[in-house]
Amino acid sequence: MGEMGNVVMAELQYLGLIWDRLRSMADGSAPSAAIQLATVSSTGSPSLRTVILREANFDEATISFITDIRSTKVGDVRRDPRVSAISYDLESRVQIKLVGTAAVVDEEAARQAMWQRLRPHTREEFERELPPGILLHPDSGNAMGWEYDGDAPKERYDRYALVAISVASAEWLDVSGKEHVRFAFYRDRRPKWRAVRLSP
């Protein structure tokens, strides 16, 4: 293979580690499934929040999360699909950073498949009558924002959105050792990835 080929293979091992970690977060085997997602707000400023990773697909280079269809993040990605996501594991001291484009999934089969995987208490989150982030008046009698529709599965489903991020680049940063290790991977053409090593 030669020295250069060995170097490339070593770099691509880190790409595998990235997706292994993302999959473990999505399937619940990792300590946490939380990632921080940044979108471009309606004012053009960054908007940051935590979402729960639900799926990671290396072959398609996508990750997915769910949210309320009425949330500001849905409006953000519909206006401007550019997003960035980051995760840091305190125990391993590894950071993963992703950059890509997000889209609300319209394919009904994919939406149904994810919905069926959700736990009952997660589905119940979509019973919230009011949209996320709406200003509540202290005298409204609904200070916590909870107004249940009761047995209204269709309304819950209609409020649910599945969002998929097509990953264009991924970074691995390991600061656990004396020598910190940082690699970046760029998806020039699916399924081809280009690997580079960066200064930490």
Short mmCIF file of N, CA and C in Angstrom, two decimals, residues 25-178:
data_model
loop_
_atom_site.label_atom_id
_atom_site.label_comp_id
_atom_site.label_asym_id
_atom_site.label_seq_id
_atom_site.Cartn_x
_atom_site.Cartn_y
_atom_site.Cartn_z
N MET A 25 -24.78 7.22 20.26
CA MET A 25 -25.62 8.25 20.85
C MET A 25 -27.07 8.07 20.43
N ALA A 26 -27.27 7.76 19.16
CA ALA A 26 -28.63 7.64 18.64
C ALA A 26 -29.35 6.40 19.15
N ASP A 27 -28.61 5.30 19.35
CA ASP A 27 -29.29 4.07 19.78
C ASP A 27 -29.37 3.92 21.30
N GLY A 28 -28.86 4.92 22.03
CA GLY A 28 -29.00 4.92 23.48
C GLY A 28 -27.92 4.19 24.24
N SER A 29 -26.91 3.68 23.54
CA SER A 29 -25.84 2.96 24.24
C SER A 29 -24.76 3.89 24.77
N ALA A 30 -24.74 5.14 24.32
CA ALA A 30 -23.81 6.14 24.85
C ALA A 30 -24.42 6.81 26.07
N PRO A 31 -23.60 7.39 26.95
CA PRO A 31 -24.14 8.05 28.14
C PRO A 31 -25.11 9.17 27.83
N SER A 32 -24.93 9.83 26.70
CA SER A 32 -25.79 10.96 26.35
C SER A 32 -26.04 10.97 24.85
N ALA A 33 -27.24 11.41 24.47
CA ALA A 33 -27.59 11.56 23.06
C ALA A 33 -27.73 13.03 22.68
N ALA A 34 -27.31 13.92 23.56
CA ALA A 34 -27.50 15.35 23.34
C ALA A 34 -26.40 15.93 22.46
N ILE A 35 -26.82 16.72 21.49
CA ILE A 35 -25.88 17.50 20.68
C ILE A 35 -26.37 18.94 20.66
N GLN A 36 -25.45 19.86 20.47
CA GLN A 36 -25.79 21.28 20.38
C GLN A 36 -25.89 21.64 18.90
N LEU A 37 -27.05 22.16 18.53
CA LEU A 37 -27.34 22.47 17.14
C LEU A 37 -27.43 23.97 16.93
N ALA A 38 -26.70 24.47 15.96
CA ALA A 38 -26.73 25.90 15.62
C ALA A 38 -27.38 26.08 14.26
N THR A 39 -28.33 27.01 14.21
CA THR A 39 -28.98 27.39 12.96
C THR A 39 -28.80 28.89 12.75
N VAL A 40 -29.24 29.36 11.59
CA VAL A 40 -29.22 30.80 11.30
C VAL A 40 -30.62 31.33 11.57
N SER A 41 -30.74 32.28 12.49
CA SER A 41 -32.06 32.78 12.88
C SER A 41 -32.61 33.74 11.83
N SER A 42 -33.85 34.17 12.05
CA SER A 42 -34.50 35.09 11.11
C SER A 42 -33.80 36.44 11.03
N THR A 43 -33.02 36.78 12.07
CA THR A 43 -32.28 38.04 12.06
C THR A 43 -30.87 37.87 11.50
N GLY A 44 -30.52 36.65 11.15
CA GLY A 44 -29.18 36.38 10.62
C GLY A 44 -28.15 36.04 11.67
N SER A 45 -28.56 36.03 12.93
CA SER A 45 -27.62 35.71 14.01
C SER A 45 -27.67 34.20 14.30
N PRO A 46 -26.61 33.67 14.94
CA PRO A 46 -26.64 32.25 15.28
C PRO A 46 -27.70 31.97 16.34
N SER A 47 -28.32 30.81 16.24
CA SER A 47 -29.29 30.37 17.23
C SER A 47 -28.90 28.96 17.66
N LEU A 48 -28.69 28.78 18.96
CA LEU A 48 -28.13 27.54 19.48
C LEU A 48 -29.08 26.89 20.48
N ARG A 49 -29.20 25.55 20.36
CA ARG A 49 -30.00 24.80 21.32
C ARG A 49 -29.52 23.36 21.34
N THR A 50 -29.98 22.62 22.36
CA THR A 50 -29.65 21.20 22.47
C THR A 50 -30.78 20.36 21.89
N VAL A 51 -30.41 19.37 21.08
CA VAL A 51 -31.39 18.41 20.56
C VAL A 51 -30.89 17.00 20.87
N ILE A 52 -31.80 16.05 20.79
CA ILE A 52 -31.46 14.65 21.04
C ILE A 52 -31.29 13.92 19.71
N LEU A 53 -30.13 13.34 19.53
CA LEU A 53 -29.84 12.61 18.30
C LEU A 53 -30.68 11.34 18.26
N ARG A 54 -31.38 11.13 17.16
CA ARG A 54 -32.27 9.98 17.03
C ARG A 54 -31.77 8.94 16.03
N GLU A 55 -30.96 9.36 15.07
CA GLU A 55 -30.49 8.43 14.05
C GLU A 55 -29.20 8.95 13.45
N ALA A 56 -28.28 8.03 13.12
CA ALA A 56 -27.03 8.37 12.44
C ALA A 56 -26.78 7.32 11.38
N ASN A 57 -26.69 7.76 10.13
CA ASN A 57 -26.56 6.85 8.99
C ASN A 57 -25.29 7.19 8.22
N PHE A 58 -24.27 6.35 8.38
CA PHE A 58 -22.99 6.61 7.71
C PHE A 58 -23.13 6.53 6.20
N ASP A 59 -23.86 5.53 5.69
CA ASP A 59 -23.98 5.35 4.24
C ASP A 59 -24.60 6.56 3.57
N GLU A 60 -25.58 7.17 4.23
CA GLU A 60 -26.22 8.36 3.69
C GLU A 60 -25.59 9.65 4.19
N ALA A 61 -24.67 9.54 5.15
CA ALA A 61 -24.03 10.70 5.77
C ALA A 61 -25.07 11.66 6.33
N THR A 62 -26.02 11.10 7.11
CA THR A 62 -27.06 11.93 7.70
C THR A 62 -27.21 11.61 9.19
N ILE A 63 -27.64 12.62 9.93
CA ILE A 63 -28.09 12.44 11.30
C ILE A 63 -29.49 13.05 11.40
N SER A 64 -30.28 12.59 12.37
CA SER A 64 -31.66 13.05 12.47
C SER A 64 -32.03 13.34 13.92
N PHE A 65 -32.96 14.27 14.07
CA PHE A 65 -33.56 14.56 15.37
C PHE A 65 -35.02 14.90 15.17
N ILE A 66 -35.78 14.95 16.26
CA ILE A 66 -37.19 15.32 16.17
C ILE A 66 -37.40 16.63 16.91
N THR A 67 -38.48 17.31 16.54
CA THR A 67 -38.81 18.57 17.20
C THR A 67 -40.27 18.89 16.93
N ASP A 68 -40.75 19.93 17.56
CA ASP A 68 -42.10 20.44 17.30
C ASP A 68 -42.07 21.20 15.98
N ILE A 69 -43.02 20.91 15.10
CA ILE A 69 -43.07 21.54 13.78
C ILE A 69 -43.20 23.06 13.90
N ARG A 70 -43.69 23.54 15.06
CA ARG A 70 -43.90 24.97 15.26
C ARG A 70 -42.69 25.67 15.86
N SER A 71 -41.62 24.93 16.12
CA SER A 71 -40.45 25.51 16.78
C SER A 71 -39.68 26.44 15.85
N THR A 72 -38.91 27.34 16.45
CA THR A 72 -38.14 28.29 15.65
C THR A 72 -37.07 27.59 14.83
N LYS A 73 -36.56 26.46 15.31
CA LYS A 73 -35.50 25.78 14.55
C LYS A 73 -36.02 25.28 13.20
N VAL A 74 -37.30 24.87 13.16
CA VAL A 74 -37.89 24.45 11.89
C VAL A 74 -37.98 25.63 10.93
N GLY A 75 -38.42 26.77 11.44
CA GLY A 75 -38.44 27.96 10.60
C GLY A 75 -37.06 28.35 10.13
N ASP A 76 -36.08 28.21 11.01
CA ASP A 76 -34.70 28.55 10.64
C ASP A 76 -34.21 27.70 9.47
N VAL A 77 -34.37 26.39 9.56
CA VAL A 77 -33.81 25.52 8.51
C VAL A 77 -34.60 25.62 7.22
N ARG A 78 -35.86 26.01 7.31
CA ARG A 78 -36.62 26.22 6.07
C ARG A 78 -36.18 27.49 5.36
N ARG A 79 -35.78 28.49 6.13
CA ARG A 79 -35.27 29.73 5.53
C ARG A 79 -33.85 29.56 5.04
N ASP A 80 -33.02 28.92 5.87
CA ASP A 80 -31.60 28.76 5.58
C ASP A 80 -31.17 27.40 6.12
N PRO A 81 -30.92 26.43 5.26
CA PRO A 81 -30.66 25.06 5.72
C PRO A 81 -29.28 24.84 6.34
N ARG A 82 -28.42 25.84 6.32
CA ARG A 82 -27.06 25.65 6.84
C ARG A 82 -27.09 25.50 8.37
N VAL A 83 -26.45 24.43 8.84
CA VAL A 83 -26.42 24.16 10.28
C VAL A 83 -25.05 23.65 10.69
N SER A 84 -24.81 23.70 11.99
CA SER A 84 -23.62 23.09 12.58
C SER A 84 -24.04 22.44 13.88
N ALA A 85 -23.39 21.32 14.21
CA ALA A 85 -23.71 20.61 15.44
C ALA A 85 -22.42 20.19 16.12
N ILE A 86 -22.46 20.13 17.44
CA ILE A 86 -21.25 19.78 18.19
C ILE A 86 -21.63 18.93 19.40
N SER A 87 -20.73 18.02 19.74
CA SER A 87 -20.91 17.17 20.91
C SER A 87 -19.56 17.01 21.59
N TYR A 88 -19.57 17.06 22.92
CA TYR A 88 -18.34 16.87 23.68
C TYR A 88 -18.60 15.88 24.80
N ASP A 89 -17.77 14.83 24.86
CA ASP A 89 -17.89 13.82 25.90
C ASP A 89 -16.86 14.10 26.99
N LEU A 90 -17.35 14.40 28.19
CA LEU A 90 -16.45 14.78 29.28
C LEU A 90 -15.54 13.63 29.71
N GLU A 91 -16.04 12.41 29.63
CA GLU A 91 -15.24 11.28 30.10
C GLU A 91 -14.09 10.97 29.14
N SER A 92 -14.39 10.87 27.85
CA SER A 92 -13.34 10.55 26.88
C SER A 92 -12.58 11.78 26.42
N ARG A 93 -13.16 12.96 26.66
CA ARG A 93 -12.58 14.24 26.25
C ARG A 93 -12.43 14.30 24.73
N VAL A 94 -13.47 13.86 24.07
CA VAL A 94 -13.53 13.87 22.61
C VAL A 94 -14.67 14.79 22.17
N GLN A 95 -14.35 15.66 21.22
CA GLN A 95 -15.35 16.55 20.63
C GLN A 95 -15.59 16.15 19.18
N ILE A 96 -16.85 16.15 18.79
CA ILE A 96 -17.23 15.91 17.40
C ILE A 96 -17.98 17.13 16.90
N LYS A 97 -17.57 17.64 15.76
CA LYS A 97 -18.24 18.80 15.16
C LYS A 97 -18.69 18.44 13.75
N LEU A 98 -19.92 18.79 13.43
CA LEU A 98 -20.50 18.49 12.12
C LEU A 98 -21.00 19.77 11.47
N VAL A 99 -20.87 19.85 10.17
CA VAL A 99 -21.42 20.97 9.39
C VAL A 99 -22.20 20.36 8.23
N GLY A 100 -23.37 20.92 7.94
CA GLY A 100 -24.15 20.38 6.84
C GLY A 100 -25.38 21.21 6.56
N THR A 101 -26.34 20.59 5.92
CA THR A 101 -27.61 21.25 5.61
C THR A 101 -28.75 20.40 6.15
N ALA A 102 -29.75 21.08 6.70
CA ALA A 102 -30.87 20.39 7.34
C ALA A 102 -32.14 20.55 6.51
N ALA A 103 -33.02 19.56 6.62
CA ALA A 103 -34.31 19.61 5.94
C ALA A 103 -35.34 18.87 6.77
N VAL A 104 -36.55 19.39 6.77
CA VAL A 104 -37.67 18.69 7.41
C VAL A 104 -38.08 17.54 6.50
N VAL A 105 -38.14 16.35 7.06
CA VAL A 105 -38.45 15.15 6.27
C VAL A 105 -39.95 15.11 5.97
N ASP A 106 -40.28 15.03 4.68
CA ASP A 106 -41.68 14.96 4.27
C ASP A 106 -42.12 13.53 3.97
N GLU A 107 -41.17 12.64 3.74
CA GLU A 107 -41.51 11.26 3.38
C GLU A 107 -42.26 10.59 4.54
N GLU A 108 -43.49 10.20 4.27
CA GLU A 108 -44.36 9.72 5.33
C GLU A 108 -43.86 8.41 5.94
N ALA A 109 -43.28 7.54 5.13
CA ALA A 109 -42.78 6.27 5.66
C ALA A 109 -41.67 6.50 6.68
N ALA A 110 -40.78 7.44 6.39
CA ALA A 110 -39.69 7.75 7.32
C ALA A 110 -40.23 8.39 8.59
N ARG A 111 -41.20 9.29 8.45
CA ARG A 111 -41.79 9.94 9.62
C ARG A 111 -42.49 8.91 10.51
N GLN A 112 -43.25 8.02 9.89
CA GLN A 112 -43.98 7.01 10.66
C GLN A 112 -43.02 6.06 11.37
N ALA A 113 -41.95 5.67 10.66
CA ALA A 113 -40.99 4.73 11.26
C ALA A 113 -40.35 5.33 12.50
N MET A 114 -39.98 6.61 12.44
CA MET A 114 -39.38 7.25 13.60
C MET A 114 -40.42 7.42 14.71
N TRP A 115 -41.63 7.83 14.35
CA TRP A 115 -42.69 8.03 15.35
C TRP A 115 -42.95 6.74 16.13
N GLN A 116 -42.96 5.62 15.45
CA GLN A 116 -43.22 4.34 16.11
C GLN A 116 -42.10 3.96 17.07
N ARG A 117 -40.91 4.47 16.84
CA ARG A 117 -39.77 4.18 17.72
C ARG A 117 -39.77 5.01 18.99
N LEU A 118 -40.52 6.10 19.00
CA LEU A 118 -40.50 7.00 20.15
C LEU A 118 -41.22 6.39 21.34
N ARG A 119 -40.72 6.69 22.52
CA ARG A 119 -41.37 6.23 23.74
C ARG A 119 -42.66 7.02 23.96
N PRO A 120 -43.62 6.42 24.66
CA PRO A 120 -44.90 7.11 24.88
C PRO A 120 -44.74 8.49 25.50
N HIS A 121 -43.84 8.64 26.48
CA HIS A 121 -43.71 9.95 27.12
C HIS A 121 -43.12 10.98 26.16
N THR A 122 -42.34 10.52 25.18
CA THR A 122 -41.80 11.46 24.18
C THR A 122 -42.92 11.93 23.26
N ARG A 123 -43.79 11.04 22.85
CA ARG A 123 -44.92 11.44 22.02
C ARG A 123 -45.83 12.42 22.76
N GLU A 124 -45.95 12.21 24.07
CA GLU A 124 -46.82 13.09 24.85
C GLU A 124 -46.32 14.53 24.87
N GLU A 125 -45.02 14.73 24.61
CA GLU A 125 -44.49 16.09 24.56
C GLU A 125 -45.22 16.92 23.49
N PHE A 126 -45.74 16.26 22.47
CA PHE A 126 -46.39 16.97 21.38
C PHE A 126 -47.85 17.28 21.67
N GLU A 127 -48.30 16.99 22.90
CA GLU A 127 -49.64 17.40 23.33
C GLU A 127 -49.66 18.85 23.77
N ARG A 128 -48.51 19.45 23.84
CA ARG A 128 -48.45 20.85 24.30
C ARG A 128 -49.21 21.73 23.31
N GLU A 129 -50.21 22.43 23.84
CA GLU A 129 -51.08 23.25 23.00
C GLU A 129 -50.34 24.43 22.39
N LEU A 130 -49.48 25.05 23.19
CA LEU A 130 -48.80 26.27 22.75
C LEU A 130 -47.48 25.94 22.06
N PRO A 131 -47.11 26.72 21.05
CA PRO A 131 -45.82 26.50 20.38
C PRO A 131 -44.65 26.73 21.32
N PRO A 132 -43.54 26.04 21.12
CA PRO A 132 -42.35 26.25 21.97
C PRO A 132 -41.84 27.68 21.87
N GLY A 133 -41.46 28.23 23.01
CA GLY A 133 -40.84 29.55 23.03
C GLY A 133 -41.80 30.72 23.04
N ILE A 134 -43.12 30.44 23.04
CA ILE A 134 -44.08 31.54 23.02
C ILE A 134 -44.09 32.23 24.38
N LEU A 135 -44.28 33.54 24.36
CA LEU A 135 -44.30 34.33 25.59
C LEU A 135 -45.56 34.01 26.38
N LEU A 136 -45.38 33.66 27.65
CA LEU A 136 -46.51 33.34 28.53
C LEU A 136 -46.77 34.49 29.49
N HIS A 137 -48.03 34.85 29.62
CA HIS A 137 -48.40 35.89 30.57
C HIS A 137 -48.65 35.24 31.92
N PRO A 138 -48.11 35.80 33.01
CA PRO A 138 -48.27 35.16 34.33
C PRO A 138 -49.72 35.04 34.78
N ASP A 139 -50.62 35.86 34.23
CA ASP A 139 -52.02 35.81 34.62
C ASP A 139 -52.87 34.96 33.68
N SER A 140 -52.20 34.25 32.76
CA SER A 140 -52.96 33.50 31.76
C SER A 140 -53.56 32.22 32.33
N GLY A 141 -53.10 31.81 33.54
CA GLY A 141 -53.58 30.55 34.09
C GLY A 141 -52.87 29.35 33.49
N ASN A 142 -51.86 29.63 32.68
CA ASN A 142 -51.12 28.55 32.03
C ASN A 142 -49.64 28.88 32.10
N ALA A 143 -49.18 29.14 33.31
CA ALA A 143 -47.82 29.65 33.49
C ALA A 143 -46.75 28.69 33.00
N MET A 144 -47.04 27.39 32.97
CA MET A 144 -46.05 26.42 32.53
C MET A 144 -46.19 26.09 31.05
N GLY A 145 -47.22 26.61 30.40
CA GLY A 145 -47.38 26.38 28.97
C GLY A 145 -48.02 25.06 28.62
N TRP A 146 -48.49 24.31 29.63
CA TRP A 146 -49.07 23.00 29.35
C TRP A 146 -50.57 23.11 29.20
N GLU A 147 -51.06 22.75 28.03
CA GLU A 147 -52.49 22.58 27.81
C GLU A 147 -52.63 21.31 26.99
N TYR A 148 -53.20 20.29 27.59
CA TYR A 148 -53.28 19.00 26.92
C TYR A 148 -54.54 18.90 26.07
N ASP A 149 -54.37 18.24 24.95
CA ASP A 149 -55.52 17.95 24.09
C ASP A 149 -56.22 16.67 24.52
N GLY A 150 -55.64 15.98 25.51
CA GLY A 150 -56.20 14.70 25.90
C GLY A 150 -55.85 13.63 24.88
N ASP A 151 -56.83 12.81 24.56
CA ASP A 151 -56.60 11.70 23.63
C ASP A 151 -56.69 12.24 22.21
N ALA A 152 -55.60 12.79 21.71
CA ALA A 152 -55.60 13.40 20.38
C ALA A 152 -54.34 12.98 19.63
N PRO A 153 -54.23 11.69 19.25
CA PRO A 153 -53.00 11.22 18.61
C PRO A 153 -52.70 11.91 17.29
N LYS A 154 -53.74 12.26 16.52
CA LYS A 154 -53.48 12.92 15.24
C LYS A 154 -52.86 14.29 15.44
N GLU A 155 -53.38 15.05 16.43
CA GLU A 155 -52.82 16.36 16.70
C GLU A 155 -51.36 16.25 17.15
N ARG A 156 -51.06 15.26 17.96
CA ARG A 156 -49.68 15.06 18.39
C ARG A 156 -48.78 14.79 17.19
N TYR A 157 -49.23 13.90 16.32
CA TYR A 157 -48.42 13.52 15.16
C TYR A 157 -48.24 14.71 14.22
N ASP A 158 -49.27 15.50 14.06
CA ASP A 158 -49.19 16.65 13.15
C ASP A 158 -48.21 17.70 13.66
N ARG A 159 -47.97 17.73 14.97
CA ARG A 159 -47.04 18.71 15.54
C ARG A 159 -45.59 18.22 15.52
N TYR A 160 -45.42 16.97 15.19
CA TYR A 160 -44.09 16.35 15.24
C TYR A 160 -43.38 16.53 13.90
N ALA A 161 -42.10 16.87 13.98
CA ALA A 161 -41.27 17.01 12.78
C ALA A 161 -40.01 16.17 12.93
N LEU A 162 -39.66 15.49 11.87
CA LEU A 162 -38.39 14.77 11.77
C LEU A 162 -37.47 15.60 10.90
N VAL A 163 -36.30 15.92 11.43
CA VAL A 163 -35.34 16.76 10.70
C VAL A 163 -34.08 15.95 10.44
N ALA A 164 -33.65 15.94 9.19
CA ALA A 164 -32.43 15.22 8.81
C ALA A 164 -31.36 16.22 8.38
N ILE A 165 -30.15 15.98 8.84
CA ILE A 165 -29.01 16.81 8.47
C ILE A 165 -28.09 16.01 7.56
N SER A 166 -27.85 16.54 6.38
CA SER A 166 -26.89 15.94 5.46
C SER A 166 -25.51 16.50 5.80
N VAL A 167 -24.63 15.63 6.27
CA VAL A 167 -23.34 16.07 6.80
C VAL A 167 -22.35 16.28 5.66
N ALA A 168 -21.82 17.50 5.57
CA ALA A 168 -20.83 17.83 4.54
C ALA A 168 -19.41 17.72 5.08
N SER A 169 -19.23 17.97 6.37
CA SER A 169 -17.90 17.85 6.98
C SER A 169 -18.05 17.42 8.43
N ALA A 170 -17.02 16.73 8.91
CA ALA A 170 -17.02 16.24 10.29
C ALA A 170 -15.62 16.39 10.86
N GLU A 171 -15.54 16.75 12.14
CA GLU A 171 -14.24 16.89 12.81
C GLU A 171 -14.20 16.04 14.07
N TRP A 172 -13.03 15.49 14.31
CA TRP A 172 -12.75 14.71 15.52
C TRP A 172 -11.63 15.42 16.27
N LEU A 173 -11.87 15.76 17.53
CA LEU A 173 -10.84 16.38 18.37
C LEU A 173 -10.75 15.61 19.67
N ASP A 174 -9.57 15.03 19.92
CA ASP A 174 -9.33 14.24 21.12
C ASP A 174 -8.28 14.96 21.96
N VAL A 175 -8.68 15.43 23.14
CA VAL A 175 -7.76 16.16 24.02
C VAL A 175 -7.46 15.36 25.28
N SER A 176 -7.61 14.04 25.20
CA SER A 176 -7.41 13.20 26.38
C SER A 176 -5.95 12.94 26.69
N GLY A 177 -5.10 13.00 25.69
CA GLY A 177 -3.69 12.69 25.89
C GLY A 177 -2.82 13.93 25.86
N LYS A 178 -1.53 13.71 26.05
CA LYS A 178 -0.58 14.81 26.02
C LYS A 178 -0.56 15.45 24.64
#
